Amino acid sequence: MSLKDLISPFFVWQRAFEKPYTVGLKPIVERPGAPAYRGFHINMSDDCVGCGSCFTICQNHAIDMVKVDGLEAHGGDSGLRPRFDYGRCCWCGLCVDICTAGSLRMTNEYAWFTTNPDDFRFVAGMENKSWDGRTGGYHRHPDYHLFPPKRIEMEMLAPEESVASFTEVAKGYTEEQAKLEADRCVECGICVATCPAHMDVPDYIHSIRDGDYEKGLQLMYRTNPFPATCGRICTRRCESVCPVGIQGEPVAIRWLKRFIVDQVAEADYARILPNVEADTGKRIAIVGAGPGGLSAAYYLRLKGHAVEVFESQAQAGGMLRYGVPSYRLPDPALDKDIEHIRSLGVEIHFNHSIGRDTAFSDLLDNYDAVFVSTGLNVPSQMRIQGEDHPRVMDGLKLLDDVANGKDPQIGTSVAVIGGGNVAMDAARVSRRLGAEVTVLYRRRIEDMPADTEEIHEAQAEGCIFVTQAIPVEALNAAQSDQVTLKWGEAEMLQDPKGGRPRPVLQEERMHLDTFDTVVSAIGQGSNLDYIPTEISDQLQIKWGKFIPGDYQQMVLNKLFVGGDVANATADAISAIEDGHHAARGIHRFLDTGQRG
Amino acid sequence: MNSMLERLSKEFRVTDITERHPGLTTLTADKDVAETLLRELRDREGYTHLNFMTAIDYIERGVFTLVYMLHNYATKSTLSVHVNIDRVNAEMTSIHTLWAQAWTYQRELRELWGINFPGSPRVEEDFCLEGWEEIPPMRREFDTVEYCERTFTSREGRGTVNPREHMAEIIFPNRGGDK
């Protein structure tokens, strides 16, 4: 050790008598954090949907999802909110980066004094904090995403190609595309509550990430025996609440479902999917081989019950077969679903009409339980003069003819009345049959009940949309094989009570247009004539629809109902859930004698 | 600047030359030319200062990307040199001979990513994780959450609710798939 080393500490002492550089004035002036400082959290609770992605991504387990007073779980929002534990937070900001709703950010506040350590555990946005309302701090850069905001585009036939044939329009994802799309899913499961069948969406999407499509198929069949069908034509309410869709496009759940089914060969289904349990000796009759009836048949058969389905048509599938055109749902896809159900030993009596070939009361007498899912198959009337004109046809008949390979003889100019999915299908089918198509709808495009995708595709395929147009009368045209439609323009009248605006006919703005065919597609009703009045009088029926109790059970203990004829939503996935739920109710009823 | 980048791309086969913003350019160099390139940049192009070194784990591609951030005080420009190295037996030539302070970064990279720099002084000594017995924590296969749960206790009163299960309980009890 040198002499310098030895005495150098003492030189420091000379500084003790100098004026210090730092100023010791109090109070110390607080300095704000840097503009993008990662300080205390703010969560815009109204925007947050409680998806829990912040909880999942937090590497320090500093976040809990907790129930909060005044917030209830409802479709699209779990009602839970993140609670932060600042004893564990490391201020990395991953929770802000992943936040699907964009509701979570960090302020540049960094000073917080309290004597109680438990205070540092708080629900951001639900407790008043001094930094509420601060604008500075860490925000996710709008161009920076942990998952891409745009979905993988589904390749579609070009409109000029699609309109020329009944080939399926959506081509399906490749494996690479499906994996990329599956990677956009944060697996929060918010969608599960909104899916009428409560499918295990995050789980089957995860199976795509793992490349385990057999597992994916098993997961789908837990809640839905029509995945090939729903993977194509589902109304996909799940996507409307997908949190990824809040700041971007929702995950393409429907296309991912289709992808899984397309990867598994039908021949492998028996090996992969559950088999029938031991015979129970119970017999169940099902009226209608649509999605509701066959879904009930599937789950009841799995439990070991003997199931017989009575179908008035020559083929199974109901509205899926006769109402949905093959360019949206090709027969092989529908058959894949139906054939698996039949392969379990579900017996279908075709061309067998209840009320005509077998009395409804016989079903109640001869079977242990009856499930009715007869759908809506009677077209609603337009209630206009000349509705019975020979050139006025209903949309269901048009679709039915085409599905059966018959030429509906619509000519080359067609007007389609209505704005629902049947109207869109009728219009697009007419285009494929070579007609010029005009769609008349009494409200605006945004009021149309049809799927927006179908509306866009119909427009792309050259259907002309005339909105706020009310049909008034069908008249004889100059040529006997044509019809002249008298229609009037409508003004939208705001509802003072805040309901949806009502179209009002403008008598002075009438038009006369001549078409080869006018197709009416303004809705459908049920036909319950097959139920004798002494039975129907005991049942709760309103506007032609059954009002079932718990587990889809009617007041007659043996009778369960479901599908379009018993629900308000009238789509395939709701019918499938009705069938599944009724099957659970029937099984429970047969097992224990309990009502729902 | 451009003529320099052109020359580099010819002589050193550097690729992916991108101007991130004025004053910051990134480029990618092969592992075997990286040391020579860095020396060239220091001695002939004025990038005399090594700001820092770090690494990024691209586990999907099976590589670590080493980042050498260099600064030229005369032109006030920063150059970020990226070098991809294999994740398996990750190893890189030491540059402590070019910038003496590099040995500290290399010791850190060895500890946190498991990248070795043979010949770098004291590279095998603990850096900040004394007594660490896990895999290097900046490797992506290191499960931070699992480690936290195993190592640290939570304060009393913690507890989380799963959103999906909570919604099932409130919105659709008795429905969905069989439990």
PDB file of C-alpha atoms in Angstrom, chain A residues 127-269:
ATOM      1  CA  GLU A 127     -61.018   3.458  -5.850  1.00  0.00           C
ATOM      2  CA  ASN A 128     -60.364   7.179  -5.798  1.00  0.00           C
ATOM      3  CA  LYS A 129     -56.685   7.907  -6.162  1.00  0.00           C
ATOM      4  CA  SER A 130     -54.844  11.206  -6.427  1.00  0.00           C
ATOM      5  CA  TRP A 131     -53.565  10.282  -9.897  1.00  0.00           C
ATOM      6  CA  ASP A 132     -57.021   9.666 -11.378  1.00  0.00           C
ATOM      7  CA  GLY A 133     -57.482  11.933 -14.357  1.00  0.00           C
ATOM      8  CA  ARG A 134     -53.760  12.277 -15.071  1.00  0.00           C
ATOM      9  CA  THR A 135     -53.038  12.170 -18.763  1.00  0.00           C
ATOM     10  CA  GLY A 136     -49.263  11.613 -18.685  1.00  0.00           C
ATOM     11  CA  GLY A 137     -47.593   8.241 -18.269  1.00  0.00           C
ATOM     12  CA  TYR A 138     -47.184   5.038 -20.217  1.00  0.00           C
ATOM     13  CA  HIS A 139     -49.709   4.277 -22.967  1.00  0.00           C
ATOM     14  CA  ARG A 140     -49.336   1.518 -25.455  1.00  0.00           C
ATOM     15  CA  HIS A 141     -48.224   3.045 -28.737  1.00  0.00           C
ATOM     16  CA  PRO A 142     -51.207   2.780 -31.094  1.00  0.00           C
ATOM     17  CA  ASP A 143     -49.127   0.927 -33.682  1.00  0.00           C
ATOM     18  CA  TYR A 144     -47.680  -1.562 -31.229  1.00  0.00           C
ATOM     19  CA  HIS A 145     -49.689  -4.715 -30.645  1.00  0.00           C
ATOM     20  CA  LEU A 146     -48.917  -7.947 -28.870  1.00  0.00           C
ATOM     21  CA  PHE A 147     -51.498  -9.539 -31.165  1.00  0.00           C
ATOM     22  CA  PRO A 148     -52.175  -8.292 -34.693  1.00  0.00           C
ATOM     23  CA  PRO A 149     -55.353  -6.175 -34.826  1.00  0.00           C
ATOM     24  CA  LYS A 150     -56.294  -7.483 -38.269  1.00  0.00           C
ATOM     25  CA  ARG A 151     -57.595 -10.999 -38.705  1.00  0.00           C
ATOM     26  CA  ILE A 152     -56.194 -13.353 -41.296  1.00  0.00           C
ATOM     27  CA  GLU A 153     -58.289 -12.713 -44.344  1.00  0.00           C
ATOM     28  CA  MET A 154     -60.424 -15.647 -45.483  1.00  0.00           C
ATOM     29  CA  GLU A 155     -59.866 -16.275 -49.140  1.00  0.00           C
ATOM     30  CA  MET A 156     -63.159 -16.026 -51.019  1.00  0.00           C
ATOM     31  CA  LEU A 157     -64.138 -16.790 -54.578  1.00  0.00           C
ATOM     32  CA  ALA A 158     -64.170 -13.551 -56.567  1.00  0.00           C
ATOM     33  CA  PRO A 159     -67.757 -12.290 -56.949  1.00  0.00           C
ATOM     34  CA  GLU A 160     -67.737 -12.809 -60.730  1.00  0.00           C
ATOM     35  CA  GLU A 161     -66.671 -16.407 -60.118  1.00  0.00           C
ATOM     36  CA  SER A 162     -68.974 -17.073 -57.153  1.00  0.00           C
ATOM     37  CA  VAL A 163     -72.073 -15.791 -58.900  1.00  0.00           C
ATOM     38  CA  ALA A 164     -71.531 -18.260 -61.740  1.00  0.00           C
ATOM     39  CA  SER A 165     -71.929 -21.410 -59.661  1.00  0.00           C
ATOM     40  CA  PHE A 166     -72.984 -22.937 -56.370  1.00  0.00           C
ATOM     41  CA  THR A 167     -69.372 -23.628 -55.374  1.00  0.00           C
ATOM     42  CA  GLU A 168     -68.574 -22.801 -51.747  1.00  0.00           C
ATOM     43  CA  VAL A 169     -67.522 -19.155 -51.561  1.00  0.00           C
ATOM     44  CA  ALA A 170     -65.228 -19.274 -48.511  1.00  0.00           C
ATOM     45  CA  LYS A 171     -62.178 -21.382 -49.317  1.00  0.00           C
ATOM     46  CA  GLY A 172     -61.130 -22.197 -45.751  1.00  0.00           C
ATOM     47  CA  TYR A 173     -57.881 -21.445 -43.929  1.00  0.00           C
ATOM     48  CA  THR A 174     -54.628 -23.196 -44.647  1.00  0.00           C
ATOM     49  CA  GLU A 175     -52.836 -24.613 -41.625  1.00  0.00           C
ATOM     50  CA  GLU A 176     -50.444 -21.684 -41.624  1.00  0.00           C
ATOM     51  CA  GLN A 177     -53.275 -19.163 -41.765  1.00  0.00           C
ATOM     52  CA  ALA A 178     -55.226 -20.959 -39.038  1.00  0.00           C
ATOM     53  CA  LYS A 179     -52.227 -20.989 -36.707  1.00  0.00           C
ATOM     54  CA  LEU A 180     -51.611 -17.288 -37.238  1.00  0.00           C
ATOM     55  CA  GLU A 181     -55.271 -16.531 -36.597  1.00  0.00           C
ATOM     56  CA  ALA A 182     -55.347 -18.801 -33.525  1.00  0.00           C
ATOM     57  CA  ASP A 183     -52.372 -16.858 -32.202  1.00  0.00           C
ATOM     58  CA  ARG A 184     -54.511 -13.727 -32.047  1.00  0.00           C
ATOM     59  CA  CYS A 185     -56.741 -15.310 -29.394  1.00  0.00           C
ATOM     60  CA  VAL A 186     -55.923 -14.239 -25.832  1.00  0.00           C
ATOM     61  CA  GLU A 187     -57.903 -17.259 -24.548  1.00  0.00           C
ATOM     62  CA  CYS A 188     -59.881 -15.177 -22.073  1.00  0.00           C
ATOM     63  CA  GLY A 189     -63.131 -17.091 -22.601  1.00  0.00           C
ATOM     64  CA  ILE A 190     -65.426 -14.037 -22.554  1.00  0.00           C
ATOM     65  CA  CYS A 191     -67.069 -15.450 -25.699  1.00  0.00           C
ATOM     66  CA  VAL A 192     -68.143 -18.699 -24.016  1.00  0.00           C
ATOM     67  CA  ALA A 193     -71.013 -17.067 -22.142  1.00  0.00           C
ATOM     68  CA  THR A 194     -72.332 -15.418 -25.294  1.00  0.00           C
ATOM     69  CA  CYS A 195     -72.156 -18.503 -27.521  1.00  0.00           C
ATOM     70  CA  PRO A 196     -75.679 -19.966 -27.204  1.00  0.00           C
ATOM     71  CA  ALA A 197     -74.152 -23.461 -26.972  1.00  0.00           C
ATOM     72  CA  HIS A 198     -71.363 -22.248 -24.653  1.00  0.00           C
ATOM     73  CA  MET A 199     -68.720 -23.942 -26.752  1.00  0.00           C
ATOM     74  CA  ASP A 200     -65.228 -24.252 -25.294  1.00  0.00           C
ATOM     75  CA  VAL A 201     -63.896 -21.699 -27.756  1.00  0.00           C
ATOM     76  CA  PRO A 202     -60.521 -20.861 -26.160  1.00  0.00           C
ATOM     77  CA  ASP A 203     -59.767 -24.551 -25.710  1.00  0.00           C
ATOM     78  CA  TYR A 204     -60.391 -25.594 -29.277  1.00  0.00           C
ATOM     79  CA  ILE A 205     -58.488 -22.576 -30.546  1.00  0.00           C
ATOM     80  CA  HIS A 206     -55.638 -23.676 -28.304  1.00  0.00           C
ATOM     81  CA  SER A 207     -55.764 -27.103 -29.961  1.00  0.00           C
ATOM     82  CA  ILE A 208     -54.949 -25.354 -33.256  1.00  0.00           C
ATOM     83  CA  ARG A 209     -51.882 -23.788 -31.674  1.00  0.00           C
ATOM     84  CA  ASP A 210     -50.865 -27.270 -30.554  1.00  0.00           C
ATOM     85  CA  GLY A 211     -51.712 -28.774 -33.947  1.00  0.00           C
ATOM     86  CA  ASP A 212     -53.916 -31.317 -32.148  1.00  0.00           C
ATOM     87  CA  TYR A 213     -57.053 -31.245 -34.284  1.00  0.00           C
ATOM     88  CA  GLU A 214     -58.496 -34.476 -32.886  1.00  0.00           C
ATOM     89  CA  LYS A 215     -58.522 -32.863 -29.455  1.00  0.00           C
ATOM     90  CA  GLY A 216     -60.152 -29.803 -31.025  1.00  0.00           C
ATOM     91  CA  LEU A 217     -62.884 -31.957 -32.517  1.00  0.00           C
ATOM     92  CA  GLN A 218     -63.506 -33.661 -29.175  1.00  0.00           C
ATOM     93  CA  LEU A 219     -63.835 -30.286 -27.493  1.00  0.00           C
ATOM     94  CA  MET A 220     -66.345 -29.081 -30.051  1.00  0.00           C
ATOM     95  CA  TYR A 221     -68.512 -32.178 -29.775  1.00  0.00           C
ATOM     96  CA  ARG A 222     -68.852 -31.596 -26.034  1.00  0.00           C
ATOM     97  CA  THR A 223     -71.353 -28.864 -26.821  1.00  0.00           C
ATOM     98  CA  ASN A 224     -72.094 -29.001 -30.545  1.00  0.00           C
ATOM     99  CA  PRO A 225     -72.555 -32.005 -32.858  1.00  0.00           C
ATOM    100  CA  PHE A 226     -72.720 -29.676 -35.896  1.00  0.00           C
ATOM    101  CA  PRO A 227     -69.230 -28.169 -36.025  1.00  0.00           C
ATOM    102  CA  ALA A 228     -68.731 -28.559 -39.796  1.00  0.00           C
ATOM    103  CA  THR A 229     -71.986 -26.690 -40.288  1.00  0.00           C
ATOM    104  CA  CYS A 230     -71.473 -24.017 -37.639  1.00  0.00           C
ATOM    105  CA  GLY A 231     -67.902 -23.539 -38.850  1.00  0.00           C
ATOM    106  CA  ARG A 232     -69.509 -22.172 -42.010  1.00  0.00           C
ATOM    107  CA  ILE A 233     -72.843 -20.552 -41.298  1.00  0.00           C
ATOM    108  CA  CYS A 234     -72.955 -19.802 -37.578  1.00  0.00           C
ATOM    109  CA  THR A 235     -74.308 -16.401 -36.613  1.00  0.00           C
ATOM    110  CA  ARG A 236     -71.136 -16.253 -34.480  1.00  0.00           C
ATOM    111  CA  ARG A 237     -72.339 -14.056 -31.653  1.00  0.00           C
ATOM    112  CA  CYS A 238     -69.117 -15.053 -29.915  1.00  0.00           C
ATOM    113  CA  GLU A 239     -67.214 -12.817 -32.335  1.00  0.00           C
ATOM    114  CA  SER A 240     -69.366  -9.821 -31.455  1.00  0.00           C
ATOM    115  CA  VAL A 241     -68.055  -9.887 -27.864  1.00  0.00           C
ATOM    116  CA  CYS A 242     -64.474 -11.027 -28.580  1.00  0.00           C
ATOM    117  CA  PRO A 243     -62.301  -8.567 -26.611  1.00  0.00           C
ATOM    118  CA  VAL A 244     -59.689  -8.679 -29.387  1.00  0.00           C
ATOM    119  CA  GLY A 245     -62.387  -7.035 -31.505  1.00  0.00           C
ATOM    120  CA  ILE A 246     -62.557  -3.949 -29.311  1.00  0.00           C
ATOM    121  CA  GLN A 247     -59.465  -2.349 -30.799  1.00  0.00           C
ATOM    122  CA  GLY A 248     -59.175  -4.498 -33.904  1.00  0.00           C
ATOM    123  CA  GLU A 249     -61.043  -7.267 -35.638  1.00  0.00           C
ATOM    124  CA  PRO A 250     -62.407 -10.103 -33.505  1.00  0.00           C
ATOM    125  CA  VAL A 251     -60.763 -13.510 -33.747  1.00  0.00           C
ATOM    126  CA  ALA A 252     -62.282 -15.428 -36.690  1.00  0.00           C
ATOM    127  CA  ILE A 253     -63.747 -18.048 -34.354  1.00  0.00           C
ATOM    128  CA  ARG A 254     -66.110 -19.467 -36.950  1.00  0.00           C
ATOM    129  CA  TRP A 255     -63.373 -20.019 -39.552  1.00  0.00           C
ATOM    130  CA  LEU A 256     -61.115 -21.629 -36.953  1.00  0.00           C
ATOM    131  CA  LYS A 257     -63.888 -24.035 -36.040  1.00  0.00           C
ATOM    132  CA  ARG A 258     -64.301 -24.929 -39.684  1.00  0.00           C
ATOM    133  CA  PHE A 259     -60.553 -25.408 -40.014  1.00  0.00           C
ATOM    134  CA  ILE A 260     -60.475 -28.017 -37.246  1.00  0.00           C
ATOM    135  CA  VAL A 261     -63.336 -30.044 -38.721  1.00  0.00           C
ATOM    136  CA  ASP A 262     -61.785 -29.900 -42.172  1.00  0.00           C
ATOM    137  CA  GLN A 263     -58.569 -31.427 -40.803  1.00  0.00           C
ATOM    138  CA  VAL A 264     -60.202 -34.584 -39.448  1.00  0.00           C
ATOM    139  CA  ALA A 265     -61.476 -37.291 -41.797  1.00  0.00           C
ATOM    140  CA  GLU A 266     -64.979 -38.582 -41.163  1.00  0.00           C
ATOM    141  CA  ALA A 267     -63.597 -42.128 -41.046  1.00  0.00           C
ATOM    142  CA  ASP A 268     -61.671 -41.199 -37.884  1.00  0.00           C
ATOM    143  CA  TYR A 269     -64.658 -39.772 -36.029  1.00  0.00           C
TER     144      TYR A 269
END
